[in-house]
Amino acid sequence: MHRSVFAALALSACAGATAQAQNVHVNPQNSFISQAVKVPAGSEMLYVSGITPDTVPGAPPATPFGDTKTQTLSVLNKIGAILTAQGYGFEDVVMMRVLLVGDPAKGGGMDFAGMMEGYNQVFGPLKNKPARITSQVAGLVRPGMYAEIEVQAAKKP
Amino acid sequence: MHRSVFAALALSACAGATAQAQNVHVNPQNSFISQAVKVPAGSEMLYVSGITPDTVPGAPPATPFGDTKTQTLSVLNKIGAILTAQGYGFEDVVMMRVLLVGDPAKGGGMDFAGMMEGYNQVFGPLKNKPARITSQVAGLVRPGMYAEIEVQAAKKP
Amino acid sequence: MHRSVFAALALSACAGATAQAQNVHVNPQNSFISQAVKVPAGSEMLYVSGITPDTVPGAPPATPFGDTKTQTLSVLNKIGAILTAQGYGFEDVVMMRVLLVGDPAKGGGMDFAGMMEGYNQVFGPLKNKPARITSQVAGLVRPGMYAEIEVQAAKKP
């Protein structure tokens, strides 16, 4: 691609002005999530819909999607495929919202520990952890669903 | 507006660097929502507060805001007005979070089907569907509210 | 830093193209929250994780984190510290999601009024109010937690 010296100067100035740095993961205690993630100006964003788990072949009728750990892994696997198809990876995830439903097998409360096992299997080895919020909601779209996750990812175009 | 040839070169280089493309709606199965929406670098974003429904004149005291479909349409109508006032339209919505409350008339579960009827009335005819997450929460700010929605929209400045 | 006149022209053109304006808070009724907040192109974004309250020294075992107002203030104080450390302030918050849990001392419903007292103590004096959504969820990560808040902030780089 041919550019004059003037255009080259222009492009250089633009790059400076729009600050094409990587996301900054604020995680001073090296925790399993970041306290915050800074997305630099000039980034592209990907908003992914809330993703629900797949059914488990042969699962008992009462728990068609498996337990919370199983569902978390199913959801993250599906999110990973969506990210990859759009040119993103798990390390580009800047925000994650985890919705859990109370598991009758865990006394009716959310199985936070089970979700963490699934989460850590995927995000544990990664350097860049997302910011995250987790809560127990009253219900998801189908009975037996204990986990749904939505993410936003960002990267340089 | 007068610009020198150098400024014209500069502007051209900037346009290339900031990639002023439209949002990309990832919806391979032509579903009622997008799997994901990509917001290109250089976009302007609009964060809209959670919007609650208006009361229905003459409604019974137990259901002052009507049923879930009615509330969904009320909320989307109000969101549409907010978007329009800021120069946006429903097709610019990139992410939507739908919070539903269990409807006693539906056995206490969320009326997902009712929400979908209202949603499809507005978004069904549109080419660009938002990414979305829907959950049943324990309560909204006033009794009888069954639906609250928040959206983010994005477009070229 | 040395720049030629051509680079100066280029930078000027870039500034025009990327519109480095401040966030626009749409709040026609001067309410305690904005109806919407517009984030101009060329902004940097900060995604903060859901922040939970600190325990209150000497609190009764049943309410280790205090009431909803106390928890809201604890959470906002912690969010303020995170924002400051990254070069942001409360006026840069564009979106806030407040998750409340029913307080047994308030009949089991969320203590919206208590949350508002804490919120107004911080945001009342500020000119720029965030967009916001508040809901009652079924549970947070630890018993006795009645409030968790996540925010996104945006500013010029």
Tab-separated table of C-alpha atoms in Angstrom:
chain	number	residue	atom	x	y	z
A	1	MET	CA	0.000	0.000	0.000
A	2	HIS	CA	1.444	3.319	-1.095
A	3	ARG	CA	1.291	6.298	1.212
A	4	SER	CA	2.968	9.675	0.871
A	5	VAL	CA	5.146	10.949	3.677
A	6	PHE	CA	2.298	13.280	4.664
A	7	ALA	CA	-0.154	10.418	5.007
A	8	ALA	CA	2.438	8.497	7.014
A	9	LEU	CA	2.751	11.429	9.393
A	10	ALA	CA	-1.038	11.563	9.624
A	11	LEU	CA	-1.370	7.885	10.436
A	12	SER	CA	1.309	8.175	13.082
A	13	ALA	CA	-0.522	11.072	14.710
A	14	CYS	CA	-3.796	9.115	14.644
A	15	ALA	CA	-2.261	6.106	16.306
A	16	GLY	CA	-1.035	8.392	19.055
A	17	ALA	CA	-4.394	10.077	19.413
A	18	THR	CA	-6.478	6.917	19.636
A	19	ALA	CA	-4.128	4.993	21.972
A	20	GLN	CA	-4.348	1.448	20.594
A	21	ALA	CA	-3.145	-0.222	23.794
A	22	GLN	CA	-4.363	-3.586	25.108
A	23	ASN	CA	-6.959	-3.959	27.840
A	24	VAL	CA	-5.549	-3.291	31.308
A	25	HIS	CA	-6.545	-5.917	33.874
A	26	VAL	CA	-6.480	-4.427	37.369
A	27	ASN	CA	-5.792	-7.390	39.610
A	28	PRO	CA	-3.363	-6.346	42.355
A	29	GLN	CA	-3.895	-9.479	44.469
A	30	ASN	CA	-3.681	-11.879	41.503
A	31	SER	CA	-7.236	-12.985	42.253
A	32	PHE	CA	-9.459	-15.291	40.192
A	33	ILE	CA	-11.206	-12.206	38.819
A	34	SER	CA	-9.981	-8.703	38.080
A	35	GLN	CA	-11.091	-5.867	40.304
A	36	ALA	CA	-11.605	-3.844	37.128
A	37	VAL	CA	-10.640	-3.924	33.463
A	38	LYS	CA	-9.764	-0.826	31.489
A	39	VAL	CA	-10.669	-0.825	27.806
A	40	PRO	CA	-8.566	1.683	25.878
A	41	ALA	CA	-10.047	4.143	23.406
A	42	GLY	CA	-10.110	2.800	19.881
A	43	SER	CA	-11.196	-0.707	20.926
A	44	GLU	CA	-13.766	-2.911	19.248
A	45	MET	CA	-16.368	-4.473	21.580
A	46	LEU	CA	-18.255	-7.764	21.396
A	47	TYR	CA	-21.522	-8.131	23.336
A	48	VAL	CA	-22.459	-11.801	23.706
A	49	SER	CA	-26.018	-12.845	24.614
A	50	GLY	CA	-26.705	-14.718	27.813
A	51	ILE	CA	-25.700	-18.305	27.064
A	52	THR	CA	-27.519	-21.269	28.633
A	53	PRO	CA	-26.160	-24.813	29.023
A	54	ASP	CA	-26.795	-27.768	26.719
A	55	THR	CA	-28.685	-30.810	27.969
A	56	VAL	CA	-26.607	-33.734	29.191
A	57	PRO	CA	-27.321	-36.982	27.274
A	58	GLY	CA	-28.678	-39.597	29.659
A	59	ALA	CA	-29.170	-37.146	32.530
A	60	PRO	CA	-31.990	-37.804	35.040
A	61	PRO	CA	-35.247	-35.990	34.126
A	62	ALA	CA	-34.968	-33.735	37.205
A	63	THR	CA	-31.531	-32.430	36.200
A	64	PRO	CA	-31.468	-32.393	32.396
A	65	PHE	CA	-28.576	-29.916	32.266
A	66	GLY	CA	-26.463	-31.505	35.017
A	67	ASP	CA	-25.132	-29.749	38.111
A	68	THR	CA	-23.828	-26.199	38.319
A	69	LYS	CA	-20.209	-27.111	37.513
A	70	THR	CA	-21.298	-29.103	34.458
A	71	GLN	CA	-23.538	-26.264	33.311
A	72	THR	CA	-20.814	-23.666	33.831
A	73	LEU	CA	-18.413	-25.669	31.669
A	74	SER	CA	-21.073	-26.158	28.989
A	75	VAL	CA	-21.809	-22.449	28.935
A	76	LEU	CA	-18.147	-21.404	28.873
A	77	ASN	CA	-17.454	-23.893	26.092
A	78	LYS	CA	-20.242	-22.349	24.009
A	79	ILE	CA	-19.048	-18.834	24.799
A	80	GLY	CA	-15.532	-19.820	23.776
A	81	ALA	CA	-16.808	-20.969	20.385
A	82	ILE	CA	-18.710	-17.703	19.854
A	83	LEU	CA	-15.636	-15.664	20.820
A	84	THR	CA	-13.356	-17.672	18.535
A	85	ALA	CA	-15.710	-17.316	15.580
A	86	GLN	CA	-15.501	-13.529	15.984
A	87	GLY	CA	-11.728	-13.417	16.396
A	88	TYR	CA	-11.702	-13.142	20.185
A	89	GLY	CA	-10.395	-15.336	23.006
A	90	PHE	CA	-11.203	-15.772	26.700
A	91	GLU	CA	-8.380	-13.352	27.582
A	92	ASP	CA	-10.246	-10.600	25.735
A	93	VAL	CA	-13.271	-10.922	28.039
A	94	VAL	CA	-13.536	-7.713	30.042
A	95	MET	CA	-16.825	-8.272	31.891
A	96	MET	CA	-18.722	-11.407	32.853
A	97	ARG	CA	-22.113	-11.658	34.529
A	98	VAL	CA	-22.912	-15.012	36.087
A	99	LEU	CA	-26.526	-15.804	36.974
A	100	LEU	CA	-27.043	-18.877	39.147
A	101	VAL	CA	-30.248	-20.561	40.285
A	102	GLY	CA	-30.569	-22.333	43.617
A	103	ASP	CA	-29.764	-26.047	43.352
A	104	PRO	CA	-32.174	-28.244	45.377
A	105	ALA	CA	-29.280	-30.703	45.868
A	106	LYS	CA	-27.342	-27.911	47.624
A	107	GLY	CA	-30.113	-26.907	50.039
A	108	GLY	CA	-31.685	-24.484	47.569
A	109	GLY	CA	-28.845	-21.982	47.572
A	110	MET	CA	-26.682	-21.272	44.546
A	111	ASP	CA	-23.741	-23.624	44.075
A	112	PHE	CA	-21.075	-20.932	43.990
A	113	ALA	CA	-18.312	-23.472	44.598
A	114	GLY	CA	-19.473	-25.600	41.669
A	115	MET	CA	-19.535	-22.564	39.387
A	116	MET	CA	-16.000	-21.659	40.537
A	117	GLU	CA	-14.715	-25.154	39.706
A	118	GLY	CA	-15.968	-24.798	36.146
A	119	TYR	CA	-14.774	-21.202	35.885
A	120	ASN	CA	-11.292	-21.963	37.192
A	121	GLN	CA	-10.897	-24.866	34.787
A	122	VAL	CA	-11.187	-22.337	31.947
A	123	PHE	CA	-9.887	-19.071	33.400
A	124	GLY	CA	-7.480	-20.362	36.064
A	125	PRO	CA	-4.556	-20.820	33.653
A	126	LEU	CA	-5.077	-17.450	31.951
A	127	LYS	CA	-3.100	-14.321	32.747
A	128	ASN	CA	-5.965	-11.907	32.077
A	129	LYS	CA	-8.984	-12.454	34.322
A	130	PRO	CA	-12.276	-10.644	33.563
A	131	ALA	CA	-14.158	-8.326	35.884
A	132	ARG	CA	-17.183	-10.286	37.068
A	133	ILE	CA	-20.419	-10.178	39.032
A	134	THR	CA	-22.252	-13.249	40.290
A	135	SER	CA	-25.739	-13.435	41.763
A	136	GLN	CA	-28.474	-15.921	42.502
A	137	VAL	CA	-31.611	-15.142	40.503
A	138	ALA	CA	-35.102	-16.585	40.967
A	139	GLY	CA	-35.121	-18.458	37.693
A	140	LEU	CA	-33.753	-18.918	34.196
A	141	VAL	CA	-35.639	-19.674	31.016
A	142	ARG	CA	-36.017	-23.436	31.580
A	143	PRO	CA	-36.424	-25.514	34.763
A	144	GLY	CA	-33.201	-27.262	35.761
A	145	MET	CA	-31.010	-24.485	34.400
A	146	TYR	CA	-28.691	-23.441	37.221
A	147	ALA	CA	-26.209	-21.266	35.295
A	148	GLU	CA	-26.338	-18.617	32.585
A	149	ILE	CA	-23.453	-16.323	31.663
A	150	GLU	CA	-23.103	-13.231	29.516
A	151	VAL	CA	-19.804	-11.605	28.577
A	152	GLN	CA	-18.409	-8.552	26.893
A	153	ALA	CA	-15.049	-8.725	25.187
A	154	ALA	CA	-12.826	-5.993	23.761
A	155	LYS	CA	-9.741	-5.858	21.578
A	156	LYS	CA	-7.845	-3.763	19.124
A	157	PRO	CA	-9.521	-3.768	15.694
B	1	MET	CA	-15.408	23.758	4.967
B	2	HIS	CA	-11.919	24.449	3.670
B	3	ARG	CA	-9.186	21.861	4.160
B	4	SER	CA	-5.735	21.722	2.654
B	5	VAL	CA	-4.632	18.650	0.754
B	6	PHE	CA	-2.545	17.654	3.760
B	7	ALA	CA	-5.518	17.771	6.097
B	8	ALA	CA	-7.514	15.770	3.561
B	9	LEU	CA	-4.807	13.104	3.558
B	10	ALA	CA	-4.835	13.159	7.345
B	11	LEU	CA	-8.595	12.713	7.559
B	12	SER	CA	-8.461	9.848	5.096
B	13	ALA	CA	-5.809	8.098	7.182
B	14	CYS	CA	-7.875	8.612	10.344
B	15	ALA	CA	-11.005	7.115	8.806
B	16	GLY	CA	-8.970	4.043	7.956
B	17	ALA	CA	-7.492	3.857	11.446
B	18	THR	CA	-10.770	4.165	13.347
B	19	ALA	CA	-12.838	1.819	11.151
B	20	GLN	CA	-16.224	3.537	11.095
B	21	ALA	CA	-18.202	0.427	10.176
B	22	GLN	CA	-21.706	-0.396	11.395
B	23	ASN	CA	-22.463	-2.807	14.227
B	24	VAL	CA	-22.174	-6.447	13.157
B	25	HIS	CA	-25.086	-8.594	14.307
B	26	VAL	CA	-23.991	-12.224	14.596
B	27	ASN	CA	-27.180	-14.190	14.026
B	28	PRO	CA	-26.397	-17.239	11.875
B	29	GLN	CA	-29.756	-18.938	12.514
B	30	ASN	CA	-31.821	-15.771	11.956
B	31	SER	CA	-33.070	-16.053	15.537
B	32	PHE	CA	-35.180	-13.564	17.481
B	33	ILE	CA	-31.995	-12.372	19.199
B	34	SER	CA	-28.397	-12.128	18.017
B	35	GLN	CA	-25.843	-14.539	19.415
B	36	ALA	CA	-23.495	-11.578	19.697
B	37	VAL	CA	-23.149	-8.030	18.410
B	38	LYS	CA	-19.822	-6.497	17.444
B	39	VAL	CA	-19.428	-2.762	18.016
B	40	PRO	CA	-16.677	-1.332	15.813
B	41	ALA	CA	-13.985	0.968	17.147
B	42	GLY	CA	-14.911	4.622	16.864
B	43	SER	CA	-18.541	4.068	17.917
B	44	GLU	CA	-20.584	6.210	20.258
B	45	MET	CA	-22.454	4.313	23.009
B	46	LEU	CA	-25.745	5.039	24.769
B	47	TYR	CA	-26.399	3.478	28.187
B	48	VAL	CA	-30.102	3.590	29.041
B	49	SER	CA	-31.322	3.150	32.630
B	50	GLY	CA	-33.551	0.242	33.552
B	51	ILE	CA	-37.010	1.291	32.371
B	52	THR	CA	-40.175	0.242	34.237
B	53	PRO	CA	-43.712	0.126	32.819
B	54	ASP	CA	-46.398	2.788	33.155
B	55	THR	CA	-49.581	2.078	35.045
B	56	VAL	CA	-52.592	1.001	32.997
B	57	PRO	CA	-55.622	3.321	33.442
B	58	GLY	CA	-58.511	1.376	34.967
B	59	ALA	CA	-56.406	-1.696	35.763
B	60	PRO	CA	-57.391	-3.848	38.769
B	61	PRO	CA	-55.539	-2.843	41.983
B	62	ALA	CA	-53.643	-6.159	42.048
B	63	THR	CA	-52.179	-5.634	38.578
B	64	PRO	CA	-51.729	-1.868	38.179
B	65	PHE	CA	-49.190	-2.300	35.367
B	66	GLY	CA	-51.044	-5.032	33.476
B	67	ASP	CA	-49.611	-8.405	32.470
B	68	THR	CA	-46.085	-9.133	31.299
B	69	LYS	CA	-46.837	-8.579	27.599
B	70	THR	CA	-48.491	-5.235	28.346
B	71	GLN	CA	-45.582	-4.197	30.562
B	72	THR	CA	-43.008	-5.259	27.970
B	73	LEU	CA	-44.699	-3.126	25.325
B	74	SER	CA	-44.945	-0.176	27.724
B	75	VAL	CA	-41.259	-0.459	28.562
B	76	LEU	CA	-40.139	-0.853	24.937
B	77	ASN	CA	-42.289	2.100	23.922
B	78	LYS	CA	-40.578	4.248	26.558
B	79	ILE	CA	-37.141	2.970	25.548
B	80	GLY	CA	-37.951	3.764	21.910
B	81	ALA	CA	-38.736	7.366	22.841
B	82	ILE	CA	-35.468	7.708	24.779
B	83	LEU	CA	-33.479	6.244	21.878
B	84	THR	CA	-35.175	8.517	19.334
B	85	ALA	CA	-34.532	11.617	21.425
B	86	GLN	CA	-30.818	10.788	21.365
B	87	GLY	CA	-30.672	10.004	17.656
B	88	TYR	CA	-30.827	6.217	17.984
B	89	GLY	CA	-33.309	3.552	16.877
B	90	PHE	CA	-34.165	0.022	18.004
B	91	GLU	CA	-31.815	-1.379	15.335
B	92	ASP	CA	-28.904	0.328	17.112
B	93	VAL	CA	-29.536	-1.643	20.326
B	94	VAL	CA	-26.586	-3.963	20.864
B	95	MET	CA	-27.404	-5.416	24.280
B	96	MET	CA	-30.671	-5.842	26.167
B	97	ARG	CA	-31.171	-7.161	29.690
B	98	VAL	CA	-34.704	-8.253	30.524
B	99	LEU	CA	-35.663	-8.707	34.181
B	100	LEU	CA	-38.971	-10.464	34.792
B	101	VAL	CA	-40.824	-11.109	38.045
B	102	GLY	CA	-42.973	-14.171	38.608
B	103	ASP	CA	-46.601	-13.577	37.683
B	104	PRO	CA	-49.068	-15.099	40.180
B	105	ALA	CA	-51.518	-15.597	37.280
B	106	LYS	CA	-48.901	-17.817	35.604
B	107	GLY	CA	-48.230	-20.066	38.594
B	108	GLY	CA	-45.577	-17.746	40.009
B	109	GLY	CA	-43.031	-18.278	37.252
B	110	MET	CA	-41.949	-15.568	34.859
B	111	ASP	CA	-44.173	-15.129	31.825
B	112	PHE	CA	-41.435	-15.585	29.233
B	113	ALA	CA	-43.990	-16.174	26.463
B	114	GLY	CA	-45.785	-12.933	27.301
B	115	MET	CA	-42.509	-10.997	27.239
B	116	MET	CA	-41.670	-12.561	23.859
B	117	GLU	CA	-45.013	-11.478	22.391
B	118	GLY	CA	-44.293	-7.886	23.321
B	119	TYR	CA	-40.659	-8.130	22.217
B	120	ASN	CA	-41.504	-9.662	18.843
B	121	GLN	CA	-44.110	-7.004	18.148
B	122	VAL	CA	-41.289	-4.443	18.254
B	123	PHE	CA	-38.175	-6.370	17.187
B	124	GLY	CA	-39.716	-9.079	15.001
B	125	PRO	CA	-39.837	-6.939	11.855
B	126	LEU	CA	-36.314	-5.565	12.329
B	127	LYS	CA	-33.249	-6.898	10.529
B	128	ASN	CA	-30.833	-6.210	13.387
B	129	LYS	CA	-31.683	-8.087	16.581
B	130	PRO	CA	-29.862	-7.229	19.839
B	131	ALA	CA	-27.858	-9.606	21.993
B	132	ARG	CA	-30.012	-10.279	25.059
B	133	ILE	CA	-30.180	-11.938	28.455
B	134	THR	CA	-33.415	-12.671	30.302
B	135	SER	CA	-33.829	-13.783	33.897
B	136	GLN	CA	-36.441	-13.981	36.611
B	137	VAL	CA	-35.508	-11.806	39.573
B	138	ALA	CA	-37.047	-11.766	43.052
B	139	GLY	CA	-38.559	-8.330	42.722
B	140	LEU	CA	-38.582	-4.944	41.023
B	141	VAL	CA	-39.019	-1.533	42.590
B	142	ARG	CA	-42.811	-1.646	42.907
B	143	PRO	CA	-45.254	-4.517	43.535
B	144	GLY	CA	-47.040	-5.621	40.377
B	145	MET	CA	-44.094	-4.770	38.141
B	146	TYR	CA	-43.319	-7.894	36.128
B	147	ALA	CA	-40.893	-6.471	33.556
B	148	GLU	CA	-37.963	-4.069	33.506
B	149	ILE	CA	-35.520	-3.682	30.611
B	150	GLU	CA	-32.188	-1.936	30.178
B	151	VAL	CA	-30.407	-1.495	26.853
B	152	GLN	CA	-27.156	-0.286	25.403
B	153	ALA	CA	-27.056	1.106	21.896
B	154	ALA	CA	-24.153	2.012	19.640
B	155	LYS	CA	-23.692	3.850	16.381
B	156	LYS	CA	-21.284	5.885	14.322
B	157	PRO	CA	-20.931	9.420	15.689
C	1	MET	CA	7.743	16.437	21.425
C	2	HIS	CA	8.489	17.814	17.966
C	3	ARG	CA	5.796	17.799	15.315
C	4	SER	CA	5.877	19.304	11.848
C	5	VAL	CA	3.051	21.488	10.624
C	6	PHE	CA	1.780	18.516	8.637
C	7	ALA	CA	1.527	16.359	11.739
C	8	ALA	CA	-0.253	19.208	13.514
C	9	LEU	CA	-2.800	19.329	10.703
C	10	ALA	CA	-3.150	15.561	10.957
C	11	LEU	CA	-3.747	15.631	14.703
C	12	SER	CA	-6.306	18.358	14.273
C	13	ALA	CA	-8.171	16.276	11.706
C	14	CYS	CA	-8.071	13.241	14.014
C	15	ALA	CA	-9.489	15.185	16.946
C	16	GLY	CA	-12.379	16.205	14.724
C	17	ALA	CA	-12.898	12.646	13.533
C	18	THR	CA	-12.900	10.994	16.960
C	19	ALA	CA	-14.995	13.620	18.780
C	20	GLN	CA	-13.305	13.791	22.187
C	21	ALA	CA	-16.317	15.244	23.985
C	22	GLN	CA	-17.360	14.459	27.550
C	23	ASN	CA	-20.093	11.986	28.470
C	24	VAL	CA	-23.586	13.422	27.967
C	25	HIS	CA	-25.910	12.792	30.906
C	26	VAL	CA	-29.528	12.802	29.728
C	27	ASN	CA	-31.467	13.879	32.783
C	28	PRO	CA	-34.255	16.266	31.720
C	29	GLN	CA	-36.073	16.135	35.075
C	30	ASN	CA	-32.907	16.537	37.158
C	31	SER	CA	-33.628	13.140	38.729
C	32	PHE	CA	-31.393	11.134	41.074
C	33	ILE	CA	-30.342	9.011	38.105
C	34	SER	CA	-29.908	9.827	34.425
C	35	GLN	CA	-32.413	8.470	31.939
C	36	ALA	CA	-29.454	7.634	29.714
C	37	VAL	CA	-25.774	8.497	29.364
C	38	LYS	CA	-24.076	8.972	26.005
C	39	VAL	CA	-20.428	7.953	25.789
C	40	PRO	CA	-18.700	9.728	22.892
C	41	ALA	CA	-16.508	7.900	20.406
C	42	GLY	CA	-12.872	7.867	21.415
C	43	SER	CA	-13.608	7.221	25.101
C	44	GLU	CA	-11.789	4.851	27.416
C	45	MET	CA	-14.016	2.512	29.461
C	46	LEU	CA	-13.564	1.001	32.914
C	47	TYR	CA	-15.510	-2.152	33.828
C	48	VAL	CA	-15.560	-2.661	37.604
C	49	SER	CA	-16.417	-6.050	39.114
C	50	GLY	CA	-19.454	-6.449	41.338
C	51	ILE	CA	-18.360	-5.065	44.705
C	52	THR	CA	-19.665	-6.487	47.978
C	53	PRO	CA	-19.690	-4.751	51.383
C	54	ASP	CA	-17.141	-5.126	54.165
C	55	THR	CA	-18.135	-6.622	57.484
C	56	VAL	CA	-19.029	-4.200	60.267
C	57	PRO	CA	-16.846	-4.620	63.386
C	58	GLY	CA	-18.999	-5.620	66.350
C	59	ALA	CA	-22.102	-6.281	64.228
C	60	PRO	CA	-24.596	-8.939	65.400
C	61	PRO	CA	-23.923	-12.402	63.898
C	62	ALA	CA	-27.179	-12.265	61.929
C	63	THR	CA	-26.237	-9.027	60.165
C	64	PRO	CA	-22.450	-9.084	59.769
C	65	PHE	CA	-22.500	-6.491	56.992
C	66	GLY	CA	-25.043	-4.143	58.564
C	67	ASP	CA	-28.253	-2.912	56.967
C	68	THR	CA	-28.772	-1.997	53.312
C	69	LYS	CA	-27.825	1.673	53.753
C	70	THR	CA	-24.616	0.716	55.558
C	71	GLN	CA	-23.775	-1.857	52.905
C	72	THR	CA	-24.484	0.583	50.064
C	73	LEU	CA	-22.104	3.117	51.584
C	74	SER	CA	-19.438	0.451	52.136
C	75	VAL	CA	-19.746	-0.695	48.523
C	76	LEU	CA	-19.710	2.831	47.075
C	77	ASN	CA	-16.702	3.709	49.212
C	78	LYS	CA	-14.827	0.706	47.807
C	79	ILE	CA	-15.917	1.525	44.256
C	80	GLY	CA	-14.737	5.098	44.757
C	81	ALA	CA	-11.277	3.857	45.736
C	82	ILE	CA	-11.092	1.602	42.664
C	83	LEU	CA	-12.186	4.452	40.386
C	84	THR	CA	-9.679	6.872	41.903
C	85	ALA	CA	-6.822	4.407	41.549
C	86	GLN	CA	-7.570	4.208	37.825
C	87	GLY	CA	-7.905	7.953	37.318
C	88	TYR	CA	-11.716	8.058	37.395
C	89	GLY	CA	-14.295	9.683	39.682
C	90	PHE	CA	-17.945	9.043	40.527
C	91	GLU	CA	-18.993	11.612	37.900
C	92	ASP	CA	-17.438	9.402	35.220
C	93	VAL	CA	-19.767	6.488	36.083
C	94	VAL	CA	-22.068	5.940	33.132
C	95	MET	CA	-23.921	2.787	34.210
C	96	MET	CA	-24.625	1.279	37.620
C	97	ARG	CA	-26.339	-2.015	38.396
C	98	VAL	CA	-27.589	-2.392	41.947
C	99	LEU	CA	-28.466	-5.862	43.217
C	100	LEU	CA	-30.351	-5.973	46.513
C	101	VAL	CA	-31.385	-8.946	48.651
C	102	GLY	CA	-34.543	-8.967	50.736
C	103	ASP	CA	-33.904	-7.766	54.287
C	104	PRO	CA	-35.758	-9.849	56.924
C	105	ALA	CA	-35.961	-6.695	59.070
C	106	LYS	CA	-37.940	-5.020	56.253
C	107	GLY	CA	-40.498	-7.808	55.801
C	108	GLY	CA	-38.298	-9.711	53.349
C	109	GLY	CA	-38.467	-7.176	50.556
C	110	MET	CA	-35.485	-5.188	49.330
C	111	ASP	CA	-34.742	-2.034	51.294
C	112	PHE	CA	-34.866	0.327	48.313
C	113	ALA	CA	-35.175	3.366	50.580
C	114	GLY	CA	-32.076	2.346	52.540
C	115	MET	CA	-30.103	1.898	49.335
C	116	MET	CA	-31.253	5.333	48.146
C	117	GLU	CA	-30.077	6.971	51.382
C	118	GLY	CA	-26.588	5.595	50.841
C	119	TYR	CA	-26.644	6.369	47.119
C	120	ASN	CA	-27.807	9.953	47.619
C	121	GLN	CA	-25.135	10.588	50.223
C	122	VAL	CA	-22.550	9.949	47.487
C	123	PHE	CA	-24.281	10.914	44.248
C	124	GLY	CA	-26.763	13.534	45.508
C	125	PRO	CA	-24.281	16.420	45.402
C	126	LEU	CA	-22.900	15.468	41.986
C	127	LYS	CA	-23.954	17.112	38.736
C	128	ASN	CA	-23.560	13.982	36.612
C	129	LYS	CA	-25.804	11.107	37.694
C	130	PRO	CA	-25.282	7.623	36.199
C	131	ALA	CA	-27.840	5.559	34.324
C	132	ARG	CA	-28.906	2.798	36.721
C	133	ILE	CA	-30.931	-0.363	37.146
C	134	THR	CA	-31.933	-1.812	40.511
C	135	SER	CA	-33.452	-5.207	41.216
C	136	GLN	CA	-34.006	-7.632	44.060
C	137	VAL	CA	-32.149	-10.885	43.458
C	138	ALA	CA	-32.537	-14.177	45.326
C	139	GLY	CA	-29.097	-14.100	46.894
C	140	LEU	CA	-25.549	-12.785	46.862
C	141	VAL	CA	-22.348	-14.663	47.537
C	142	ARG	CA	-22.574	-14.623	51.343
C	143	PRO	CA	-25.540	-14.696	53.744
C	144	GLY	CA	-26.309	-11.276	55.203
C	145	MET	CA	-25.166	-9.446	52.076
C	146	TYR	CA	-28.034	-7.178	51.041
C	147	ALA	CA	-26.273	-5.010	48.437
C	148	GLU	CA	-23.831	-5.500	45.589
C	149	ILE	CA	-23.072	-2.907	42.909
C	150	GLU	CA	-21.219	-2.964	39.610
C	151	VAL	CA	-20.367	0.105	37.545
C	152	GLN	CA	-18.959	1.095	34.219
C	153	ALA	CA	-17.158	4.407	33.854
C	154	ALA	CA	-15.959	6.263	30.783
C	155	LYS	CA	-13.749	9.247	30.088
C	156	LYS	CA	-11.456	10.844	27.563
C	157	PRO	CA	-8.089	9.088	27.448
